[in-house]
mmCIF file of C-alpha atoms in Angstrom:
data_model
loop_
_atom_site.group_PDB
_atom_site.id
_atom_site.type_symbol
_atom_site.label_atom_id
_atom_site.label_comp_id
_atom_site.label_asym_id
_atom_site.label_seq_id
_atom_site.Cartn_x
_atom_site.Cartn_y
_atom_site.Cartn_z
ATOM 1 C CA UNK A 18 -10.228 19.704 -19.310
ATOM 2 C CA UNK A 19 -10.157 22.719 -21.966
ATOM 3 C CA UNK A 20 -6.096 22.244 -22.778
ATOM 4 C CA UNK A 21 -5.852 19.459 -25.514
ATOM 5 C CA UNK A 22 -4.549 15.760 -24.448
ATOM 6 C CA UNK A 23 -5.051 16.641 -21.043
ATOM 7 C CA UNK A 24 -2.758 14.340 -18.658
ATOM 8 C CA UNK A 25 -3.720 12.208 -15.496
ATOM 9 C CA UNK A 26 -2.773 9.605 -13.775
ATOM 10 C CA UNK A 27 -4.986 5.841 -13.447
ATOM 11 C CA UNK A 28 -4.770 6.447 -9.799
ATOM 12 C CA UNK A 29 -2.727 5.302 -6.881
ATOM 13 C CA UNK A 30 0.678 7.043 -6.412
ATOM 14 C CA UNK A 31 3.236 5.827 -4.180
ATOM 15 C CA UNK A 32 3.364 6.772 -0.255
ATOM 16 C CA UNK A 33 6.153 8.424 1.533
ATOM 17 C CA UNK A 34 7.851 5.658 3.347
ATOM 18 C CA UNK A 35 7.013 7.858 6.578
ATOM 19 C CA UNK A 36 3.383 7.035 5.912
ATOM 20 C CA UNK A 37 3.778 3.028 4.629
ATOM 21 C CA UNK A 38 6.294 0.866 3.620
ATOM 22 C CA UNK A 39 7.437 1.537 0.387
ATOM 23 C CA UNK A 40 6.715 -0.360 -2.853
ATOM 24 C CA UNK A 41 4.083 -2.548 -1.439
ATOM 25 C CA UNK A 42 0.560 -2.949 -1.361
ATOM 26 C CA UNK A 43 -1.447 -3.556 1.411
ATOM 27 C CA UNK A 44 1.170 -1.664 3.215
ATOM 28 C CA UNK A 45 0.141 -1.078 7.221
ATOM 29 C CA UNK A 46 0.112 2.348 8.299
ATOM 30 C CA UNK A 47 3.440 3.819 10.379
ATOM 31 C CA UNK A 48 1.185 5.890 11.969
ATOM 32 C CA UNK A 49 -1.622 5.881 14.824
ATOM 33 C CA UNK A 50 -4.524 7.901 15.959
ATOM 34 C CA UNK A 51 -4.849 11.478 14.870
ATOM 35 C CA UNK A 52 -1.202 11.253 14.137
ATOM 36 C CA UNK A 53 -1.976 9.191 10.886
ATOM 37 C CA UNK A 54 -5.092 11.519 10.118
ATOM 38 C CA UNK A 55 -2.526 14.459 10.148
ATOM 39 C CA UNK A 56 0.002 12.214 8.439
ATOM 40 C CA UNK A 57 -2.632 11.447 5.309
ATOM 41 C CA UNK A 58 -3.452 15.063 5.179
ATOM 42 C CA UNK A 59 0.545 15.770 4.641
ATOM 43 C CA UNK A 60 0.356 13.070 2.017
ATOM 44 C CA UNK A 61 -2.531 14.254 -0.007
ATOM 45 C CA UNK A 62 -0.699 17.449 -0.048
ATOM 46 C CA UNK A 63 2.644 15.728 -1.070
ATOM 47 C CA UNK A 64 1.098 13.828 -3.617
ATOM 48 C CA UNK A 65 -0.176 16.857 -4.991
ATOM 49 C CA UNK A 66 2.522 18.333 -5.330
ATOM 50 C CA UNK A 67 4.506 15.919 -7.074
ATOM 51 C CA UNK A 68 1.780 15.901 -9.825
ATOM 52 C CA UNK A 69 1.894 19.334 -10.280
ATOM 53 C CA UNK A 70 5.377 19.654 -10.276
ATOM 54 C CA UNK A 71 4.926 16.990 -13.116
ATOM 55 C CA UNK A 72 2.695 19.005 -15.085
ATOM 56 C CA UNK A 73 0.020 16.565 -14.896
ATOM 57 C CA UNK A 74 -3.105 18.711 -15.885
ATOM 58 C CA UNK A 75 -6.193 16.199 -14.302
ATOM 59 C CA UNK A 76 -5.149 15.723 -10.831
ATOM 60 C CA UNK A 77 -6.515 12.920 -7.927
ATOM 61 C CA UNK A 78 -5.320 11.590 -4.701
ATOM 62 C CA UNK A 79 -2.686 9.210 -5.366
ATOM 63 C CA UNK A 80 -5.117 7.028 -2.705
ATOM 64 C CA UNK A 81 -2.774 8.625 -0.214
ATOM 65 C CA UNK A 82 -5.278 7.773 2.444
ATOM 66 C CA UNK A 83 -5.967 4.150 1.452
ATOM 67 C CA UNK A 84 -4.174 0.763 1.689
ATOM 68 C CA UNK A 85 -5.821 -0.856 -1.483
ATOM 69 C CA UNK A 86 -8.122 0.364 -3.962
ATOM 70 C CA UNK A 87 -10.921 -1.868 -3.696
ATOM 71 C CA UNK A 88 -10.485 -3.034 0.075
ATOM 72 C CA UNK A 89 -10.219 0.342 1.630
ATOM 73 C CA UNK A 90 -14.174 1.616 0.464
ATOM 74 C CA UNK A 91 -15.506 -2.071 1.824
ATOM 75 C CA UNK A 92 -13.627 -1.982 5.199
ATOM 76 C CA UNK A 93 -16.352 1.335 5.439
ATOM 77 C CA UNK A 94 -19.153 -0.755 4.838
ATOM 78 C CA UNK A 95 -21.517 -2.862 6.854
ATOM 79 C CA UNK A 96 -22.293 -6.832 6.384
ATOM 80 C CA UNK A 97 -18.838 -7.508 5.499
ATOM 81 C CA UNK A 98 -16.433 -9.165 7.844
ATOM 82 C CA UNK A 99 -12.620 -8.761 7.363
ATOM 83 C CA UNK A 100 -12.241 -11.582 10.576
ATOM 84 C CA UNK A 101 -13.898 -14.394 8.722
ATOM 85 C CA UNK A 102 -11.715 -14.908 5.687
ATOM 86 C CA UNK A 103 -12.540 -17.386 2.997
ATOM 87 C CA UNK A 104 -10.152 -18.400 0.073
ATOM 88 C CA UNK A 105 -11.230 -17.255 -3.420
ATOM 89 C CA UNK A 106 -10.014 -16.895 -6.840
ATOM 90 C CA UNK A 107 -9.108 -13.241 -7.455
ATOM 91 C CA UNK A 108 -10.131 -12.202 -11.271
ATOM 92 C CA UNK A 109 -9.650 -15.749 -11.756
ATOM 93 C CA UNK A 110 -6.423 -16.149 -11.868
ATOM 94 C CA UNK A 111 -4.799 -16.018 -8.112
ATOM 95 C CA UNK A 112 -6.084 -17.131 -5.160
ATOM 96 C CA UNK A 113 -6.529 -14.893 -1.852
ATOM 97 C CA UNK A 114 -8.168 -14.863 1.724
ATOM 98 C CA UNK A 115 -10.966 -12.345 1.602
ATOM 99 C CA UNK A 116 -13.422 -10.827 3.742
ATOM 100 C CA UNK A 117 -16.794 -12.474 3.672
ATOM 101 C CA UNK A 118 -20.138 -10.910 2.994
ATOM 102 C CA UNK A 119 -22.383 -12.161 6.436
ATOM 103 C CA UNK A 120 -25.385 -9.910 5.740
ATOM 104 C CA UNK A 121 -26.768 -6.756 4.094
ATOM 105 C CA UNK A 122 -24.442 -4.494 2.925
ATOM 106 C CA UNK A 123 -24.590 -0.769 3.327
ATOM 107 C CA UNK A 124 -22.863 2.192 3.702
ATOM 108 C CA UNK A 125 -22.948 4.003 7.408
ATOM 109 C CA UNK A 126 -21.043 7.118 6.588
ATOM 110 C CA UNK A 127 -19.198 8.536 3.509
ATOM 111 C CA UNK A 128 -15.672 7.016 3.259
ATOM 112 C CA UNK A 129 -13.566 9.200 0.874
ATOM 113 C CA UNK A 130 -15.711 12.247 0.991
ATOM 114 C CA UNK A 131 -13.463 14.493 3.975
ATOM 115 C CA UNK A 132 -10.326 13.922 1.904
ATOM 116 C CA UNK A 133 -12.085 14.947 -1.105
ATOM 117 C CA UNK A 134 -13.084 18.087 0.514
ATOM 118 C CA UNK A 135 -9.660 18.622 1.927
ATOM 119 C CA UNK A 136 -7.934 18.417 -1.158
ATOM 120 C CA UNK A 137 -10.334 20.572 -3.226
ATOM 121 C CA UNK A 138 -9.723 23.176 -1.511
ATOM 122 C CA UNK A 139 -5.940 23.196 -2.329
ATOM 123 C CA UNK A 140 -6.312 23.437 -6.168
ATOM 124 C CA UNK A 141 -8.165 24.523 -8.741
ATOM 125 C CA UNK A 142 -7.381 22.063 -10.892
ATOM 126 C CA UNK A 143 -9.639 19.173 -12.529
ATOM 127 C CA UNK A 144 -10.417 16.693 -9.890
ATOM 128 C CA UNK A 145 -10.406 13.153 -10.636
ATOM 129 C CA UNK A 146 -11.276 10.576 -7.759
ATOM 130 C CA UNK A 147 -11.021 7.044 -8.150
ATOM 131 C CA UNK A 148 -13.318 4.370 -6.595
ATOM 132 C CA UNK A 149 -13.999 0.667 -6.557
ATOM 133 C CA UNK A 150 -16.196 -0.312 -9.327
ATOM 134 C CA UNK A 151 -19.244 -3.302 -8.353
ATOM 135 C CA UNK A 152 -17.746 -5.929 -10.673
ATOM 136 C CA UNK A 153 -14.226 -5.652 -8.943
ATOM 137 C CA UNK A 154 -15.791 -5.358 -5.610
ATOM 138 C CA UNK A 155 -17.744 -8.540 -5.634
ATOM 139 C CA UNK A 156 -14.720 -10.239 -7.222
ATOM 140 C CA UNK A 157 -12.707 -9.373 -4.325
ATOM 141 C CA UNK A 158 -15.388 -10.909 -1.349
ATOM 142 C CA UNK A 159 -16.524 -13.774 -0.336
ATOM 143 C CA UNK A 160 -20.485 -13.631 -0.118
ATOM 144 C CA UNK A 161 -22.004 -16.153 2.201
ATOM 145 C CA UNK A 162 -25.252 -14.169 2.366
ATOM 146 C CA UNK A 163 -26.508 -12.790 -1.188
ATOM 147 C CA UNK A 164 -25.014 -15.750 -3.062
ATOM 148 C CA UNK A 165 -25.364 -14.149 -6.108
ATOM 149 C CA UNK A 166 -22.622 -12.053 -8.380
ATOM 150 C CA UNK A 167 -25.333 -10.295 -9.568
ATOM 151 C CA UNK A 168 -27.364 -9.220 -6.681
ATOM 152 C CA UNK A 169 -24.379 -8.164 -4.842
ATOM 153 C CA UNK A 170 -22.707 -6.541 -7.729
ATOM 154 C CA UNK A 171 -26.193 -4.400 -7.910
ATOM 155 C CA UNK A 172 -26.220 -3.701 -4.039
ATOM 156 C CA UNK A 173 -22.657 -2.197 -4.221
ATOM 157 C CA UNK A 174 -23.931 -0.208 -6.940
ATOM 158 C CA UNK A 175 -26.429 1.378 -4.968
ATOM 159 C CA UNK A 176 -23.721 2.213 -2.292
ATOM 160 C CA UNK A 177 -21.072 3.520 -4.580
ATOM 161 C CA UNK A 178 -23.890 6.059 -6.097
ATOM 162 C CA UNK A 179 -24.162 7.619 -3.120
ATOM 163 C CA UNK A 180 -20.778 7.990 -2.374
ATOM 164 C CA UNK A 181 -20.500 9.507 -5.844
ATOM 165 C CA UNK A 182 -22.827 11.694 -5.236
ATOM 166 C CA UNK A 183 -21.371 12.940 -2.293
ATOM 167 C CA UNK A 184 -17.914 13.223 -3.788
ATOM 168 C CA UNK A 185 -19.548 15.163 -6.673
ATOM 169 C CA UNK A 186 -21.138 17.801 -4.234
ATOM 170 C CA UNK A 187 -17.679 18.082 -2.910
ATOM 171 C CA UNK A 188 -16.261 19.043 -6.259
ATOM 172 C CA UNK A 189 -14.776 16.074 -7.995
ATOM 173 C CA UNK A 190 -14.779 16.527 -11.832
ATOM 174 C CA UNK A 191 -13.960 12.992 -12.642
ATOM 175 C CA UNK A 192 -15.263 10.686 -10.718
ATOM 176 C CA UNK A 193 -13.908 6.927 -11.614
ATOM 177 C CA UNK A 194 -14.596 3.561 -11.577
ATOM 178 C CA UNK A 195 -11.640 1.251 -11.548
ATOM 179 C CA UNK A 196 -13.096 -2.094 -12.844
ATOM 180 C CA UNK A 197 -10.319 -4.648 -13.751
ATOM 181 C CA UNK A 198 -12.949 -7.435 -13.426
ATOM 182 C CA UNK A 199 -14.125 -6.492 -16.618
ATOM 183 C CA UNK A 200 -10.906 -7.876 -18.919
ATOM 184 C CA UNK A 201 -11.602 -11.590 -17.822
ATOM 185 C CA UNK A 202 -15.614 -11.575 -16.906
ATOM 186 C CA UNK A 203 -16.936 -10.784 -20.651
ATOM 187 C CA UNK A 204 -20.270 -12.374 -20.114
ATOM 188 C CA UNK A 205 -21.134 -11.005 -16.887
ATOM 189 C CA UNK A 206 -19.587 -7.776 -18.284
ATOM 190 C CA UNK A 207 -21.971 -7.540 -21.305
ATOM 191 C CA UNK A 208 -25.429 -9.004 -19.198
ATOM 192 C CA UNK A 209 -25.054 -7.310 -16.331
ATOM 193 C CA UNK A 210 -21.480 -5.452 -15.106
ATOM 194 C CA UNK A 211 -22.380 -2.091 -17.474
ATOM 195 C CA UNK A 212 -25.935 -2.491 -16.323
ATOM 196 C CA UNK A 213 -24.380 -1.744 -12.592
ATOM 197 C CA UNK A 214 -21.583 0.602 -13.497
ATOM 198 C CA UNK A 215 -24.568 2.798 -14.901
ATOM 199 C CA UNK A 216 -26.548 2.336 -11.655
ATOM 200 C CA UNK A 217 -23.050 3.449 -9.865
ATOM 201 C CA UNK A 218 -23.150 6.887 -12.072
ATOM 202 C CA UNK A 219 -27.244 7.139 -11.876
ATOM 203 C CA UNK A 220 -27.816 10.971 -11.361
ATOM 204 C CA UNK A 221 -24.200 12.647 -12.105
ATOM 205 C CA UNK A 222 -24.021 15.543 -14.125
ATOM 206 C CA UNK A 223 -19.570 15.762 -13.340
ATOM 207 C CA UNK A 224 -18.055 13.785 -15.784
ATOM 208 C CA UNK A 225 -17.777 9.522 -15.286
ATOM 209 C CA UNK A 226 -15.185 7.021 -16.189
ATOM 210 C CA UNK A 227 -14.302 3.741 -16.046
ATOM 211 C CA UNK A 228 -10.592 2.571 -15.611
ATOM 212 C CA UNK A 229 -10.018 -1.314 -17.313
ATOM 213 C CA UNK A 230 -6.600 -2.465 -16.992
ATOM 214 C CA UNK A 231 -4.225 -5.807 -16.918
ATOM 215 C CA UNK A 232 -3.506 -5.217 -13.342
ATOM 216 C CA UNK A 233 -0.799 -3.415 -11.118
ATOM 217 C CA UNK A 234 2.663 -4.772 -11.926
ATOM 218 C CA UNK A 235 2.521 -7.625 -9.550
ATOM 219 C CA UNK A 236 3.686 -11.174 -10.475
ATOM 220 C CA UNK A 237 0.394 -12.728 -10.401
ATOM 221 C CA UNK A 238 -0.380 -10.172 -13.259
ATOM 222 C CA UNK A 239 2.575 -10.146 -14.974
ATOM 223 C CA UNK A 240 2.726 -14.084 -15.397
ATOM 224 C CA UNK A 241 -0.980 -13.940 -16.459
ATOM 225 C CA UNK A 242 0.064 -11.583 -19.624
ATOM 226 C CA UNK A 243 2.328 -13.955 -20.171
ATOM 227 C CA UNK A 244 -0.491 -16.736 -21.210
ATOM 228 C CA UNK A 245 -2.188 -13.816 -23.325
ATOM 229 C CA UNK A 246 -0.373 -14.886 -26.725
ATOM 230 C CA UNK A 247 0.694 -12.561 -28.952
ATOM 231 C CA UNK A 248 -2.157 -9.970 -29.087
ATOM 232 C CA UNK A 249 -4.307 -9.394 -26.286
ATOM 233 C CA UNK A 250 -8.066 -8.951 -27.185
ATOM 234 C CA UNK A 251 -9.757 -8.797 -24.402
ATOM 235 C CA UNK A 252 -11.047 -5.241 -24.907
ATOM 236 C CA UNK A 253 -13.088 -6.368 -28.076
ATOM 237 C CA UNK A 254 -15.382 -8.178 -25.899
ATOM 238 C CA UNK A 255 -16.744 -5.325 -24.083
ATOM 239 C CA UNK A 256 -15.652 -2.254 -26.347
ATOM 240 C CA UNK A 257 -19.471 -2.424 -28.535
ATOM 241 C CA UNK A 258 -21.290 -2.351 -25.190
ATOM 242 C CA UNK A 259 -19.256 0.531 -23.547
ATOM 243 C CA UNK A 260 -19.170 2.964 -26.324
ATOM 244 C CA UNK A 261 -23.153 2.557 -26.495
ATOM 245 C CA UNK A 262 -23.144 3.186 -22.367
ATOM 246 C CA UNK A 263 -23.543 6.382 -20.890
ATOM 247 C CA UNK A 264 -19.991 6.603 -19.371
ATOM 248 C CA UNK A 265 -18.214 9.151 -20.700
ATOM 249 C CA UNK A 266 -14.074 8.084 -20.507
ATOM 250 C CA UNK A 267 -12.941 5.003 -20.927
ATOM 251 C CA UNK A 268 -9.152 4.216 -18.925
ATOM 252 C CA UNK A 269 -6.980 1.477 -20.990
ATOM 253 C CA UNK A 270 -3.754 0.088 -20.863
ATOM 254 C CA UNK A 271 -1.902 0.920 -24.334
ATOM 255 C CA UNK A 272 1.850 1.374 -23.188
ATOM 256 C CA UNK A 273 4.065 -1.734 -23.896
ATOM 257 C CA UNK A 274 1.107 -3.941 -23.780
ATOM 258 C CA UNK A 275 0.330 -6.383 -26.958
ATOM 259 C CA UNK A 276 -3.313 -4.729 -26.973
ATOM 260 C CA UNK A 277 -3.813 -3.637 -30.961
ATOM 261 C CA UNK A 278 -4.495 -0.192 -30.866
ATOM 262 C CA UNK A 279 -6.454 -0.491 -33.617
ATOM 263 C CA UNK A 280 -9.551 -1.490 -31.082
ATOM 264 C CA UNK A 281 -9.697 1.920 -30.414
ATOM 265 C CA UNK A 282 -11.813 2.436 -33.046
ATOM 266 C CA UNK A 283 -14.711 0.641 -31.275
ATOM 267 C CA UNK A 284 -14.736 3.711 -28.779
ATOM 268 C CA UNK A 285 -14.818 6.301 -31.458
ATOM 269 C CA UNK A 286 -16.833 9.373 -29.794
ATOM 270 C CA UNK A 287 -16.002 8.910 -26.524
ATOM 271 C CA UNK A 288 -12.934 9.682 -24.103
ATOM 272 C CA UNK A 289 -10.161 7.893 -23.926
ATOM 273 C CA UNK A 290 -7.761 7.911 -20.976
ATOM 274 C CA UNK A 291 -4.748 6.306 -23.047
ATOM 275 C CA UNK A 292 -2.696 4.988 -20.980
ATOM 276 C CA UNK A 293 1.103 6.188 -22.181
ATOM 277 C CA UNK A 294 2.750 4.641 -19.177
ATOM 278 C CA UNK A 295 3.659 1.464 -18.135
ATOM 279 C CA UNK A 296 3.918 0.588 -14.509
ATOM 280 C CA UNK A 297 5.188 -2.879 -14.519
ATOM 281 C CA UNK A 298 8.596 -2.003 -14.593
ATOM 282 C CA UNK A 299 11.349 0.561 -13.494
ATOM 283 C CA UNK A 300 12.258 1.960 -17.099
ATOM 284 C CA UNK A 301 11.809 5.162 -17.453
ATOM 285 C CA UNK A 302 9.796 5.958 -20.927
ATOM 286 C CA UNK A 303 11.176 8.451 -23.087
ATOM 287 C CA UNK A 304 9.021 11.600 -24.042
ATOM 288 C CA UNK A 305 9.807 10.073 -27.735
ATOM 289 C CA UNK A 306 8.137 6.980 -26.664
ATOM 290 C CA UNK A 307 5.185 8.516 -24.802
ATOM 291 C CA UNK A 308 4.659 10.369 -27.989
ATOM 292 C CA UNK A 309 4.447 7.399 -30.152
ATOM 293 C CA UNK A 310 1.887 5.667 -28.756
ATOM 294 C CA UNK A 311 -0.306 8.635 -28.347
ATOM 295 C CA UNK A 312 0.636 8.861 -31.727
ATOM 296 C CA UNK A 313 -1.215 5.604 -32.717
ATOM 297 C CA UNK A 314 -3.851 5.979 -30.579
ATOM 298 C CA UNK A 315 -4.906 9.324 -32.774
ATOM 299 C CA UNK A 316 -5.306 7.372 -35.813
ATOM 300 C CA UNK A 317 -8.654 5.946 -33.642
ATOM 301 C CA UNK A 318 -9.337 8.320 -31.413
ATOM 302 C CA UNK A 319 -9.820 12.230 -31.445
ATOM 303 C CA UNK A 320 -7.845 14.845 -30.491
ATOM 304 C CA UNK A 321 -10.365 16.095 -28.379
ATOM 305 C CA UNK A 322 -10.832 12.790 -26.800
ATOM 306 C CA UNK A 323 -7.622 11.814 -26.138
ATOM 307 C CA UNK A 324 -6.448 11.919 -22.535
ATOM 308 C CA UNK A 325 -2.523 10.522 -21.731
ATOM 309 C CA UNK A 326 -2.439 8.699 -18.695
ATOM 310 C CA UNK A 327 -0.920 5.771 -16.994
ATOM 311 C CA UNK A 328 -1.618 2.234 -17.546
ATOM 312 C CA UNK A 329 -2.726 1.931 -13.984
ATOM 313 C CA UNK A 330 -1.427 2.641 -10.422
ATOM 314 C CA UNK A 331 1.592 3.426 -9.900
ATOM 315 C CA UNK A 332 1.818 2.750 -5.773
ATOM 316 C CA UNK A 333 4.086 -0.527 -5.844
ATOM 317 C CA UNK A 334 6.843 1.582 -7.486
ATOM 318 C CA UNK A 335 9.240 3.549 -6.084
ATOM 319 C CA UNK A 336 8.572 7.227 -5.764
ATOM 320 C CA UNK A 337 11.665 8.778 -8.180
ATOM 321 C CA UNK A 338 10.840 6.400 -10.766
ATOM 322 C CA UNK A 339 6.968 6.827 -10.765
ATOM 323 C CA UNK A 340 7.952 10.857 -10.503
ATOM 324 C CA UNK A 341 10.112 10.557 -13.411
ATOM 325 C CA UNK A 342 7.228 8.613 -15.402
ATOM 326 C CA UNK A 343 4.820 11.023 -14.902
ATOM 327 C CA UNK A 344 7.355 14.217 -16.068
ATOM 328 C CA UNK A 345 7.912 11.473 -19.240
ATOM 329 C CA UNK A 346 4.244 11.344 -19.817
ATOM 330 C CA UNK A 347 3.771 15.154 -20.010
ATOM 331 C CA UNK A 348 6.663 16.128 -21.799
ATOM 332 C CA UNK A 349 5.469 13.081 -24.444
ATOM 333 C CA UNK A 350 1.692 14.693 -24.467
ATOM 334 C CA UNK A 351 3.745 17.959 -24.605
ATOM 335 C CA UNK A 352 5.038 16.852 -28.356
ATOM 336 C CA UNK A 353 2.261 15.765 -29.803
ATOM 337 C CA UNK A 354 0.511 18.480 -28.239
ATOM 338 C CA UNK A 355 2.652 20.863 -30.598
ATOM 339 C CA UNK A 356 2.498 19.029 -33.325
ATOM 340 C CA UNK A 357 -1.059 19.107 -33.633
ATOM 341 C CA UNK A 358 -1.375 22.781 -32.895
ATOM 342 C CA UNK A 359 0.973 23.730 -35.052
#
């Protein structure tokens, strides 16, 4: 990450239509068996190529081998029954039938490490890999075993640490934990949420990040945003403790949001991935619009610690829209980079 204002994505990118239904979360695979395994690797290569063509500096897997950013990881764990489903209110705002924790959770084998090794062989660029965070994992399940959100979160933190250490050994440069639940359960975040996240990162020597946004551009999330008023100050409740944490990078939603940019001052000293691309609509930002968002952020984030990024994952978007948005991100970052370097 030696380049000033290195660009990246928050996580997911659209999958090719031959692999899964486009513009759909939890879309079933269209391939089976060994053909599916080969298809996932082809999609990884395609996603990498599209990031490179858009001049993205810190590349990722685009989550091409997973159906969902949380549940795919959980599917590989023991102690969770996906056939036994209960209704819970996810993020305290919409009901969903979710799998049930029925026994002690454990990770019998690695989940994404093989994918990471494969992608590492394809590029020398910095590689970022996203995992679900402990709090967001527990918020996506019904717990019939531990019957304690905190206890289950600590169990998941240990499991995530196992996976993260193996991803680091496979050559991943930045391990990101996705925690949209941090924007909802403020007391729990400060009481034990950040602590469990630090447990998940324990012993890592690569850079670590936490992604905290207002969610994918799906109706449940966009409807929720309409209830938040003229200013979205949710970050204000958690930034002080995040600033004091051992987490290296904080990834946030800024483009077309109502987050007061001055809240970023509370993170001074941390690296910040500034979301400069809105993933909740199909409108393509102009490079100058991206540049304006970054200029505002630079009032509160040191230039050597600012990483232009997308607000959230882009899986629900049409592929051409996502491609063009990534090019706008890079072009906007280049405008500001040239301004800073003279």
